[in-house]
PDB file of C-alpha atoms in Angstrom:
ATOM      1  CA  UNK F   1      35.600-231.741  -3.475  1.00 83.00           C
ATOM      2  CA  UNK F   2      34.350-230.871  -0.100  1.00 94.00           C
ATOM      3  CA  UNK F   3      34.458-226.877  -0.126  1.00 93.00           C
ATOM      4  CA  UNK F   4      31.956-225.887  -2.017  1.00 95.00           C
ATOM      5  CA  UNK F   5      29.267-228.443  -0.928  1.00 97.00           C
ATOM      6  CA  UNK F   6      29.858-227.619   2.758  1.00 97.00           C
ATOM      7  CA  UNK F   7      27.813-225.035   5.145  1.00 96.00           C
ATOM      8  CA  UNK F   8      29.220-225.883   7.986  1.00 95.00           C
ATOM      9  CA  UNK F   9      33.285-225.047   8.583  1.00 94.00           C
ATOM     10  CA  UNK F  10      35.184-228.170   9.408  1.00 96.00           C
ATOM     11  CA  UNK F  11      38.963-229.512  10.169  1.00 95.00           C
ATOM     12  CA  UNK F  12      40.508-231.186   7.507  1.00 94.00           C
ATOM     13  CA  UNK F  13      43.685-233.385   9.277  1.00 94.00           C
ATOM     14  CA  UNK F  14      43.822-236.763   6.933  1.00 95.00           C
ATOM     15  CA  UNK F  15      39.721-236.610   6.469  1.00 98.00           C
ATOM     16  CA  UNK F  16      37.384-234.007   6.650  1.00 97.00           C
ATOM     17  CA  UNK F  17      36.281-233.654  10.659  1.00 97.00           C
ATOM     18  CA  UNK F  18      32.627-231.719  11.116  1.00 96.00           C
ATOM     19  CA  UNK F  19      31.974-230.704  15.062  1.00 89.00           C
ATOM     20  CA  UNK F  20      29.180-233.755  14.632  1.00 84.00           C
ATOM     21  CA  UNK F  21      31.467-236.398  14.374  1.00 88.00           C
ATOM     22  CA  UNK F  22      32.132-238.682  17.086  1.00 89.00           C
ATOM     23  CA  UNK F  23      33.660-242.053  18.334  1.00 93.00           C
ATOM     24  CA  UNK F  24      30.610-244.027  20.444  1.00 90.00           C
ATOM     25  CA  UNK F  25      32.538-247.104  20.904  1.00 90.00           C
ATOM     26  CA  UNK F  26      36.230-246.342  20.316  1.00 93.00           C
ATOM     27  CA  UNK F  27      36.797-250.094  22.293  1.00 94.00           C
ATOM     28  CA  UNK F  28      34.928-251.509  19.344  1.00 91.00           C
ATOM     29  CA  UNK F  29      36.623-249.458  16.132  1.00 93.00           C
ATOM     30  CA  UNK F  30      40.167-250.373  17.723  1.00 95.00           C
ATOM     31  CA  UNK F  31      39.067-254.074  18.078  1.00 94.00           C
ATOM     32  CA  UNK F  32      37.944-254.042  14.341  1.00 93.00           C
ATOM     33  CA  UNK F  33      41.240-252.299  12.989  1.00 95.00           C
ATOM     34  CA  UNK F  34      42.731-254.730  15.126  1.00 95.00           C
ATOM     35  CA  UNK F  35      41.667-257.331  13.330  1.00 95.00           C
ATOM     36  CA  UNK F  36      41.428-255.938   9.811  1.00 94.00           C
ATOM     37  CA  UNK F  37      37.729-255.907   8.797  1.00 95.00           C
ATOM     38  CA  UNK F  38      37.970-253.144   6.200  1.00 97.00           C
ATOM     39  CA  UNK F  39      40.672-254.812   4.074  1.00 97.00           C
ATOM     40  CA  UNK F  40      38.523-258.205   4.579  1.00 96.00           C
ATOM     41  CA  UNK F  41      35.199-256.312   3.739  1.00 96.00           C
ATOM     42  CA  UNK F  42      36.707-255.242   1.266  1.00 97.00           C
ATOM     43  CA  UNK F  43      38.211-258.582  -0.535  1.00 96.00           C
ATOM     44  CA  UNK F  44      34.694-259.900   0.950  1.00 94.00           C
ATOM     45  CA  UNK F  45      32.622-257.553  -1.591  1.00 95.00           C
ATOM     46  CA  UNK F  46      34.579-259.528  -4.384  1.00 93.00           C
ATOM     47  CA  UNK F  47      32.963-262.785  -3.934  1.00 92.00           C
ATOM     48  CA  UNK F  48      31.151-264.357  -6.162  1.00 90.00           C
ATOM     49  CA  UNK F  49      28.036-264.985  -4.231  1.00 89.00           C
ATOM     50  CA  UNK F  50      27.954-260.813  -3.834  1.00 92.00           C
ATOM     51  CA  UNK F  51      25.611-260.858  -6.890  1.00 92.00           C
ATOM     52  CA  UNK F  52      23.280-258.328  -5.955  1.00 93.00           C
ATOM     53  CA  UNK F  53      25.508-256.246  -4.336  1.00 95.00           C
ATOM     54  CA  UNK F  54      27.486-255.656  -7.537  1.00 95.00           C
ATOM     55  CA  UNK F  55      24.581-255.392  -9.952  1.00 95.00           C
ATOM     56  CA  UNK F  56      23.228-252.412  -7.246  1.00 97.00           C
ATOM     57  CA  UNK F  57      26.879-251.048  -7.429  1.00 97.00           C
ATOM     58  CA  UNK F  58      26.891-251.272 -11.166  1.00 97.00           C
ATOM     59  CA  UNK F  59      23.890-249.487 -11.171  1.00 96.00           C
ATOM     60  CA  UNK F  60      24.759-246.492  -9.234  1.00 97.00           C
ATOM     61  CA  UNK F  61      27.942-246.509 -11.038  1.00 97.00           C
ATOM     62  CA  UNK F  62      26.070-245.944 -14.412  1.00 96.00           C
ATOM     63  CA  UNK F  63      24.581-243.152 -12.856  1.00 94.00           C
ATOM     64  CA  UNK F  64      27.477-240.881 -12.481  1.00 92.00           C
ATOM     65  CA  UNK F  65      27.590-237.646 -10.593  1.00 97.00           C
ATOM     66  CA  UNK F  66      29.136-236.818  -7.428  1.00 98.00           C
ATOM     67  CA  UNK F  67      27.684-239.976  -4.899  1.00 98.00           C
ATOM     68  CA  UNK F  68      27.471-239.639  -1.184  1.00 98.00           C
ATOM     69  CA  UNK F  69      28.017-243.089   0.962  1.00 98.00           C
ATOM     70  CA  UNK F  70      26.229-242.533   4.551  1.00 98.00           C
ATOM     71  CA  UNK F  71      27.361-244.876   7.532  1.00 95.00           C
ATOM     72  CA  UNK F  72      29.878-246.644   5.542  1.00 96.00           C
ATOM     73  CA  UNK F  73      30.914-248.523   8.282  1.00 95.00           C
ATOM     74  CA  UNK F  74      33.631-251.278   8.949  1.00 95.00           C
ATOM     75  CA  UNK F  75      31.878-253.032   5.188  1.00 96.00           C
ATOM     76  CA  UNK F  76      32.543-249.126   3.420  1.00 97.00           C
ATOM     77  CA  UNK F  77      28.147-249.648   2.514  1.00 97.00           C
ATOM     78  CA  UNK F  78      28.117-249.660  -1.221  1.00 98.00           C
ATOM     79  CA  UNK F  79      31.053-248.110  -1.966  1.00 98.00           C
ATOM     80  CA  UNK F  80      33.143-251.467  -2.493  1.00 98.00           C
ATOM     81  CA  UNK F  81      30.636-252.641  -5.319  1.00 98.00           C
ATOM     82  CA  UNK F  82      30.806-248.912  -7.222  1.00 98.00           C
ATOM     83  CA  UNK F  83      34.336-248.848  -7.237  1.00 98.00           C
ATOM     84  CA  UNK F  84      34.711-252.124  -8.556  1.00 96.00           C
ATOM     85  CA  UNK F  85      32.207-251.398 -11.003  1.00 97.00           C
ATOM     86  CA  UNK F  86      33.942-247.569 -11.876  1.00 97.00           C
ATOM     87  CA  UNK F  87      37.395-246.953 -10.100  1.00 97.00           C
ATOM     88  CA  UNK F  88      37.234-243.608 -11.058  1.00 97.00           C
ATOM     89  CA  UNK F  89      33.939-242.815  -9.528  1.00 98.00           C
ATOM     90  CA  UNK F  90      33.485-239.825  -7.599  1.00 98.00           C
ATOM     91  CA  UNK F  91      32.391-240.982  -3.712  1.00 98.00           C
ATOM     92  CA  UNK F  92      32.418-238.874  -0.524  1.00 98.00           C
ATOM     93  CA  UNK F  93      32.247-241.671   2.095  1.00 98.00           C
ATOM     94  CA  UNK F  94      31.443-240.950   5.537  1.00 98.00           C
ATOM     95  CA  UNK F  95      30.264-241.993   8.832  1.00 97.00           C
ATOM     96  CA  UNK F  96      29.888-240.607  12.283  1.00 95.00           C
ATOM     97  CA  UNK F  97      32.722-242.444  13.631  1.00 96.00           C
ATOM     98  CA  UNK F  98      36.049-240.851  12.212  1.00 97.00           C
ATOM     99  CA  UNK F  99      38.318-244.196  12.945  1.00 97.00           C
ATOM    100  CA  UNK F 100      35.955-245.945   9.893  1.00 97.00           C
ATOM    101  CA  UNK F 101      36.538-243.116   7.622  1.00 98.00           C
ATOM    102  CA  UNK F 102      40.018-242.714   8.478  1.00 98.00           C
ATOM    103  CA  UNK F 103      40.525-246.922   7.929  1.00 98.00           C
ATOM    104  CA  UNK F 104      38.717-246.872   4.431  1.00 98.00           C
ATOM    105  CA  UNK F 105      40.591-244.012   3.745  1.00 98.00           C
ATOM    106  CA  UNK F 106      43.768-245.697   4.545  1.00 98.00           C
ATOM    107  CA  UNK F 107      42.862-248.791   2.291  1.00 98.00           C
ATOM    108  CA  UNK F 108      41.418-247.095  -0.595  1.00 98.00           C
ATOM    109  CA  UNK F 109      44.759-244.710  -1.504  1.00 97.00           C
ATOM    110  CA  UNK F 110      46.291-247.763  -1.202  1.00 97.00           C
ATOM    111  CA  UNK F 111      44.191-249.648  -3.116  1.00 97.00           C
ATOM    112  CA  UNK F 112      42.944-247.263  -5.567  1.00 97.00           C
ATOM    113  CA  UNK F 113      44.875-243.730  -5.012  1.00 94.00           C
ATOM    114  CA  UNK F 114      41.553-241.937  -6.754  1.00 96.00           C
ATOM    115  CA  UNK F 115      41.501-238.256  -6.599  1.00 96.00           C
ATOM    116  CA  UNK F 116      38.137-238.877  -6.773  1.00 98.00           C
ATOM    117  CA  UNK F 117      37.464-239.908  -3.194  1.00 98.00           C
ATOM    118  CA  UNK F 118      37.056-237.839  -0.467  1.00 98.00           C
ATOM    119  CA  UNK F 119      36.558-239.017   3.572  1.00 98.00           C
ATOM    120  CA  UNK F 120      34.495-236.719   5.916  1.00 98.00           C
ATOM    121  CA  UNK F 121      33.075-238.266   9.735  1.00 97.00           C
ATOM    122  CA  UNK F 122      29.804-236.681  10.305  1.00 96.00           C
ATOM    123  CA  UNK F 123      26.360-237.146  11.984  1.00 94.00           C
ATOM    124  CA  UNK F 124      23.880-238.296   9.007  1.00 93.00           C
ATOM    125  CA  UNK F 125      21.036-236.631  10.489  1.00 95.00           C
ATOM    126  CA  UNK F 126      22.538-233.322  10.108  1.00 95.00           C
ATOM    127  CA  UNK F 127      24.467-234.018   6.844  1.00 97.00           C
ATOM    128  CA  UNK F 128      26.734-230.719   7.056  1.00 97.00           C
ATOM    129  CA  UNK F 129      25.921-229.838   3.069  1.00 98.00           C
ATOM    130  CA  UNK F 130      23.968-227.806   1.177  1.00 98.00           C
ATOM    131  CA  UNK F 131      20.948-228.337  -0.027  1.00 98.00           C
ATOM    132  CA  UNK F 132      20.526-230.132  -3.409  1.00 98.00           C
ATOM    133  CA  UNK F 133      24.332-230.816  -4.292  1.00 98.00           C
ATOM    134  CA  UNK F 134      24.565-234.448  -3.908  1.00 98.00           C
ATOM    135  CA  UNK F 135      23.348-236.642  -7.738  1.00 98.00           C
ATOM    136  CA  UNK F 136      23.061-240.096  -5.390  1.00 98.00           C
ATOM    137  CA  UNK F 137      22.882-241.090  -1.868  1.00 98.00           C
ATOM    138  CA  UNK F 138      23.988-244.459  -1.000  1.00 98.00           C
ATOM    139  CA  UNK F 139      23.365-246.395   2.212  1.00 97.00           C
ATOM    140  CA  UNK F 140      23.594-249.434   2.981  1.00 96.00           C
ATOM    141  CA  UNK F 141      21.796-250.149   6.440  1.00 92.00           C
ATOM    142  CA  UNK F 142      23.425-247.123   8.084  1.00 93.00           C
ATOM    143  CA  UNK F 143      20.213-245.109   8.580  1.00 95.00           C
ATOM    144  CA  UNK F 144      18.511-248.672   9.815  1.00 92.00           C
ATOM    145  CA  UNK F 145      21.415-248.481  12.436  1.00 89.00           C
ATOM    146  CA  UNK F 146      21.661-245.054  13.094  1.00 91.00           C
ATOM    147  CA  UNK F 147      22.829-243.766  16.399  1.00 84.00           C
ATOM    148  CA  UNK F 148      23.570-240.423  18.195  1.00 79.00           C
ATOM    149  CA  UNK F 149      26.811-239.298  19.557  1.00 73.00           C
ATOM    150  CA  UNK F 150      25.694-240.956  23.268  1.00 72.00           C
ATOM    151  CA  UNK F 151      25.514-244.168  21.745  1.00 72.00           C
ATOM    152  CA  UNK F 152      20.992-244.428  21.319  1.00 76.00           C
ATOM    153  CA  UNK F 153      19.127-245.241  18.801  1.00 80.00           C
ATOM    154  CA  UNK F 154      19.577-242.080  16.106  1.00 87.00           C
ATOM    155  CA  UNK F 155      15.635-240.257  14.383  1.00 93.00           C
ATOM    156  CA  UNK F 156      15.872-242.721  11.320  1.00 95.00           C
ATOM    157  CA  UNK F 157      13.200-240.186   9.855  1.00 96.00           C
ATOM    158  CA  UNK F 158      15.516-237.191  10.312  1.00 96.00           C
ATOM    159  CA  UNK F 159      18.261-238.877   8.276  1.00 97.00           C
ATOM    160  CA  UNK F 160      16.206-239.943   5.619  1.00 98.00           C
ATOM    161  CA  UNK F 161      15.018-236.397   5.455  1.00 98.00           C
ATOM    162  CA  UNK F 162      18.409-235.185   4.939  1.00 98.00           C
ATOM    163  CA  UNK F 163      19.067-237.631   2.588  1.00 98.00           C
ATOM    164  CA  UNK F 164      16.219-236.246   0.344  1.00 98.00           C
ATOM    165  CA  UNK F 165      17.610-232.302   1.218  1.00 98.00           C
ATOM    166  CA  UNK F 166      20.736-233.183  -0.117  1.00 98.00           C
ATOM    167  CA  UNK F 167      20.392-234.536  -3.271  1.00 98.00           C
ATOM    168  CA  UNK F 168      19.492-232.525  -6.348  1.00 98.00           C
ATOM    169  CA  UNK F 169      16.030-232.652  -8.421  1.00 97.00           C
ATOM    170  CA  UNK F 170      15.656-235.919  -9.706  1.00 97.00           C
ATOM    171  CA  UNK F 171      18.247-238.019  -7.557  1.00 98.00           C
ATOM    172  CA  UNK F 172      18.280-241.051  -6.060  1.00 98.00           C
ATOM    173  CA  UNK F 173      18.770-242.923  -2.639  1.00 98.00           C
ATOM    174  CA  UNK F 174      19.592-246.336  -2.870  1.00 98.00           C
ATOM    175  CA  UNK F 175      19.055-247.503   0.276  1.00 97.00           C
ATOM    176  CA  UNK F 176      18.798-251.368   2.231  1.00 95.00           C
ATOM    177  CA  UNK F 177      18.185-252.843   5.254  1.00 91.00           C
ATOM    178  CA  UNK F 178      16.099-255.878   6.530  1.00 93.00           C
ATOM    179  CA  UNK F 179      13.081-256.530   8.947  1.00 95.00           C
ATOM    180  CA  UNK F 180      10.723-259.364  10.343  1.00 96.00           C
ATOM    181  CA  UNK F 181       7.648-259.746   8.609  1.00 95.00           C
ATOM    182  CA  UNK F 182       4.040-260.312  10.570  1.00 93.00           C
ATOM    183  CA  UNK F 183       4.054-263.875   9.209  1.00 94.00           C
ATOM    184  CA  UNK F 184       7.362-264.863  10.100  1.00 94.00           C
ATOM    185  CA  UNK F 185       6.827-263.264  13.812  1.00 95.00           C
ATOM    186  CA  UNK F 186       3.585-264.662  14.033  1.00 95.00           C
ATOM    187  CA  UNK F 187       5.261-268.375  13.874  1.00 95.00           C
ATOM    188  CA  UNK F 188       7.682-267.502  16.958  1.00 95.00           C
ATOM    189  CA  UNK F 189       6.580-268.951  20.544  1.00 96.00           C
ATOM    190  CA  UNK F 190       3.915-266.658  22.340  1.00 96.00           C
ATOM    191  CA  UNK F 191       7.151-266.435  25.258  1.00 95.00           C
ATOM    192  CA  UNK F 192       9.721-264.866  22.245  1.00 95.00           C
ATOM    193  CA  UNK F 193       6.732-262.923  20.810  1.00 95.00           C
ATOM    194  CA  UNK F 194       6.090-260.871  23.874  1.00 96.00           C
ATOM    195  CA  UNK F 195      10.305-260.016  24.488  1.00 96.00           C
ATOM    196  CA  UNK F 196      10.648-258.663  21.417  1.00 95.00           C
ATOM    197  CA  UNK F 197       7.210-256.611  21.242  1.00 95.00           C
ATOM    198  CA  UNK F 198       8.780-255.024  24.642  1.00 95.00           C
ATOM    199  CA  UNK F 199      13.371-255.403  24.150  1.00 93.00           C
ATOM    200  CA  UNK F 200      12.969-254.660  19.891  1.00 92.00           C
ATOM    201  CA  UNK F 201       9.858-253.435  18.492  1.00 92.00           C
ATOM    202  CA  UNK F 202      12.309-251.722  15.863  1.00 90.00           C
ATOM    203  CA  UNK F 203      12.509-255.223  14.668  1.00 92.00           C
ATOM    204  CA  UNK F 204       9.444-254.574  12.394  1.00 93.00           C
ATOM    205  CA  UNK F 205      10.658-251.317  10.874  1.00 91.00           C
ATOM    206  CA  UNK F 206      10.884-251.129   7.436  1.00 93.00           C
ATOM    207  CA  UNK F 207      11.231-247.573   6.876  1.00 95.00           C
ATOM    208  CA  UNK F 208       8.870-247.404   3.844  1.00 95.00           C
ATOM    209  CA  UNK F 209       6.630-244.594   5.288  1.00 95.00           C
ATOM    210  CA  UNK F 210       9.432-242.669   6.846  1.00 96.00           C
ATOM    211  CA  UNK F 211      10.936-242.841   3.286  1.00 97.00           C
ATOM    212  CA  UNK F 212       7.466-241.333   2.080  1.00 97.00           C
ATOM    213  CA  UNK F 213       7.331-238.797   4.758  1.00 97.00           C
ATOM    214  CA  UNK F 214      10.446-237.683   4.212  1.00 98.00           C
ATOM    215  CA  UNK F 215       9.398-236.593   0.057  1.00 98.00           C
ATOM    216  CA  UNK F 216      10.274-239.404  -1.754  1.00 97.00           C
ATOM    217  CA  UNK F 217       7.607-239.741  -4.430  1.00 87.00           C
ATOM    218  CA  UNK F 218       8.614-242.398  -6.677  1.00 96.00           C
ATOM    219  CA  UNK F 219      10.298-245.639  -4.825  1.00 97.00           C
ATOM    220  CA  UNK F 220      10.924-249.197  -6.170  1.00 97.00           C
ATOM    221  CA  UNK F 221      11.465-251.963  -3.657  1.00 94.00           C
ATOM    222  CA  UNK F 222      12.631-255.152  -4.341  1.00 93.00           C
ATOM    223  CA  UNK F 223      13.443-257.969  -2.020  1.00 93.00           C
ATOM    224  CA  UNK F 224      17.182-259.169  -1.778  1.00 92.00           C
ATOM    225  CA  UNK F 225      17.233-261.794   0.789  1.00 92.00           C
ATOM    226  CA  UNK F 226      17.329-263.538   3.411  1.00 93.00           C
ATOM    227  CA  UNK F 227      18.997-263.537   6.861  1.00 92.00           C
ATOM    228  CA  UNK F 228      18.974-265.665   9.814  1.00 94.00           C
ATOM    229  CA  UNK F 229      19.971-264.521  13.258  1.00 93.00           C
ATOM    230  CA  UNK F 230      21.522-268.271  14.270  1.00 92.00           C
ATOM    231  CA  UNK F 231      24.228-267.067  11.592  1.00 87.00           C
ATOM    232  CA  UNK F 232      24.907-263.570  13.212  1.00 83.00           C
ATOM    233  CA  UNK F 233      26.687-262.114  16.444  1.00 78.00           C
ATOM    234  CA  UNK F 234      24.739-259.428  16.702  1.00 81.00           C
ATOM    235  CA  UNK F 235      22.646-257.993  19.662  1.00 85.00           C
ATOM    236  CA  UNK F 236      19.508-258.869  18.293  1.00 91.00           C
ATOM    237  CA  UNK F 237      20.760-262.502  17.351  1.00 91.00           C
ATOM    238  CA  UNK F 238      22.363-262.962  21.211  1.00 93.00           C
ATOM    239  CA  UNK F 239      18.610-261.818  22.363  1.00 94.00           C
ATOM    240  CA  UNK F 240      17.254-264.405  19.860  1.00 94.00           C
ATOM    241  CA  UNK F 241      19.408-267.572  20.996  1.00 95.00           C
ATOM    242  CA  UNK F 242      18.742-266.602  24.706  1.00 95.00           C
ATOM    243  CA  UNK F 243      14.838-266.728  23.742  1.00 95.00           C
ATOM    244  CA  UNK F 244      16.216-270.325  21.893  1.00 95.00           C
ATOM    245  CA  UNK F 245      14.944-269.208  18.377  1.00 95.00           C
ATOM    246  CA  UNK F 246      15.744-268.138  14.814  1.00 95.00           C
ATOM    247  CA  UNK F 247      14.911-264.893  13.834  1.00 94.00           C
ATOM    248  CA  UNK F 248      14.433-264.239   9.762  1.00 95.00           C
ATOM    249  CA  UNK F 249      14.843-260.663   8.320  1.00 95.00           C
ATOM    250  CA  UNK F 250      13.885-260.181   5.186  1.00 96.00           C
ATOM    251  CA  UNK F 251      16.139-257.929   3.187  1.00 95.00           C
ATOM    252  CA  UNK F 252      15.476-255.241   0.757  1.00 96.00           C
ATOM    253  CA  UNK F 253      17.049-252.638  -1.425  1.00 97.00           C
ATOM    254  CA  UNK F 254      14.868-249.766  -2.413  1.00 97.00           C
ATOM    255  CA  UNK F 255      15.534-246.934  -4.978  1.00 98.00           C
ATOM    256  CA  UNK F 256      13.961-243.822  -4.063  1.00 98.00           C
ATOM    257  CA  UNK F 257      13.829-240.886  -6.435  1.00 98.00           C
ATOM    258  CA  UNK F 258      13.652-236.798  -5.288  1.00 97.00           C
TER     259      UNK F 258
END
């Protein structure tokens, strides 16, 4: 499936390796096939109150077409909700970090054994394929988290960009991620205020007119959600309790047509 979408040469071993990919925190991907997060992500996206993930997997499953999963991660992004919407769904999923491509590969022949699949570890800001071969880009939250190959924050507005190079005339990103609001910051102490305006001020991003910039003319937005940092182990939520407060996100999914 790869060949003819690539224009860049790259090693194919169990996955497809471009010179991009990279592991930033090998500690951390060993610690999470350790412990088996893919196979629970995976029985995870099953549950019933997944609602809205499946209806958005359903969705993209209708759409057919070759589908590209960006940043799929230790919870495999959308992919879990397509498949269990279309086994037989064509999916390229990817990330930057080979050992989470080379886990969900691992799972998913087991699981599924779709010739349909294919597994490549690249850098999503310089998606290594030509232009306008891809029918839908899926990602959910890895361009929010996006990071180079030393481990900093990654140009959010460079992978949205390729995103929008990739796909052909009239296809879609479907795309989510979650930020604080102005009213919701603006009822934090003055004292947790001023720490985030200086530790995250990425906390406010909600990558609408990056999504703009990068060409997307038509996009639909709706909001998903709700999350709290006291329920979260992330850095952001260890920054919160250390500031002793609760941190909302709201959380979106947005459809974005080329």
């Amino acid at each position: 499936m790869l060949r003819p979408l690539a224009n860049q040469e790259y090693r194919l071993e169990d996955i497809a390796l471009f010179d991009s990919s990279i592991e930033v925190y090998p500690e951390w991907a060993e610690e999470m096939i350790r412990e088996n997060w893919f196979y629970r992500n995976w029985q995870v996206a099953k549950a019933p109150d997944k609602r809205i993930e499946r209806e958005v997997g359903q969705r993209i499953a209708m759409m057919g077409g070759l589908i590209l999963e960006l940043g799929a991660g230790p919870g495999g992004g959308f992919a879990p909700y397509i498949l269990q919407a279309d086994p037989d769904a064509s999916i390229i999923i990817s990330d930057l970090s080979p050992a989470m491509v080379r886990e969900w590969k691992k799972l998913l022949d087991r699981e599924l054994n779709s010739p349909n699949l294919s597994f490549a570890a690249f850098d999503y800001c310089h998606i290594p394929f030509r232009d306008s071969c891809i029918d839908v880009v899926t990602d959910r939250g890895g361009i929010a988290n996006v990071i180079t190959g030393k481990g900093e924050p990654g140009n959010k507005g460079a992978a949205l960009k390729e995103a929008y190079r990739v796909l052909k005339p009239g296809g879609l990103l479907v795309t989510t991620s979650g930020f604080v609001t102005r009213e919701t910051f603006d009822l934090l102490p003055e004292h947790a205020q001023n720490v985030f305006r200086e530790k995250r001020p990425d906390i406010f991003e909600d990558l609408y007119a990056e999504t703009v910039l990068a060409g997307f003319q038509k996009i639909d937005s709706l909001v998903s959600g709700y999350s709290d940092t006291d329920d979260d182990d992330s850095g952001i939520a260890s920054l919160a309790r250390s500031l002793e407060v609760n941190l909302r996100f709201t959380e979106y999914v947005r459809y974005c047509w080329k």
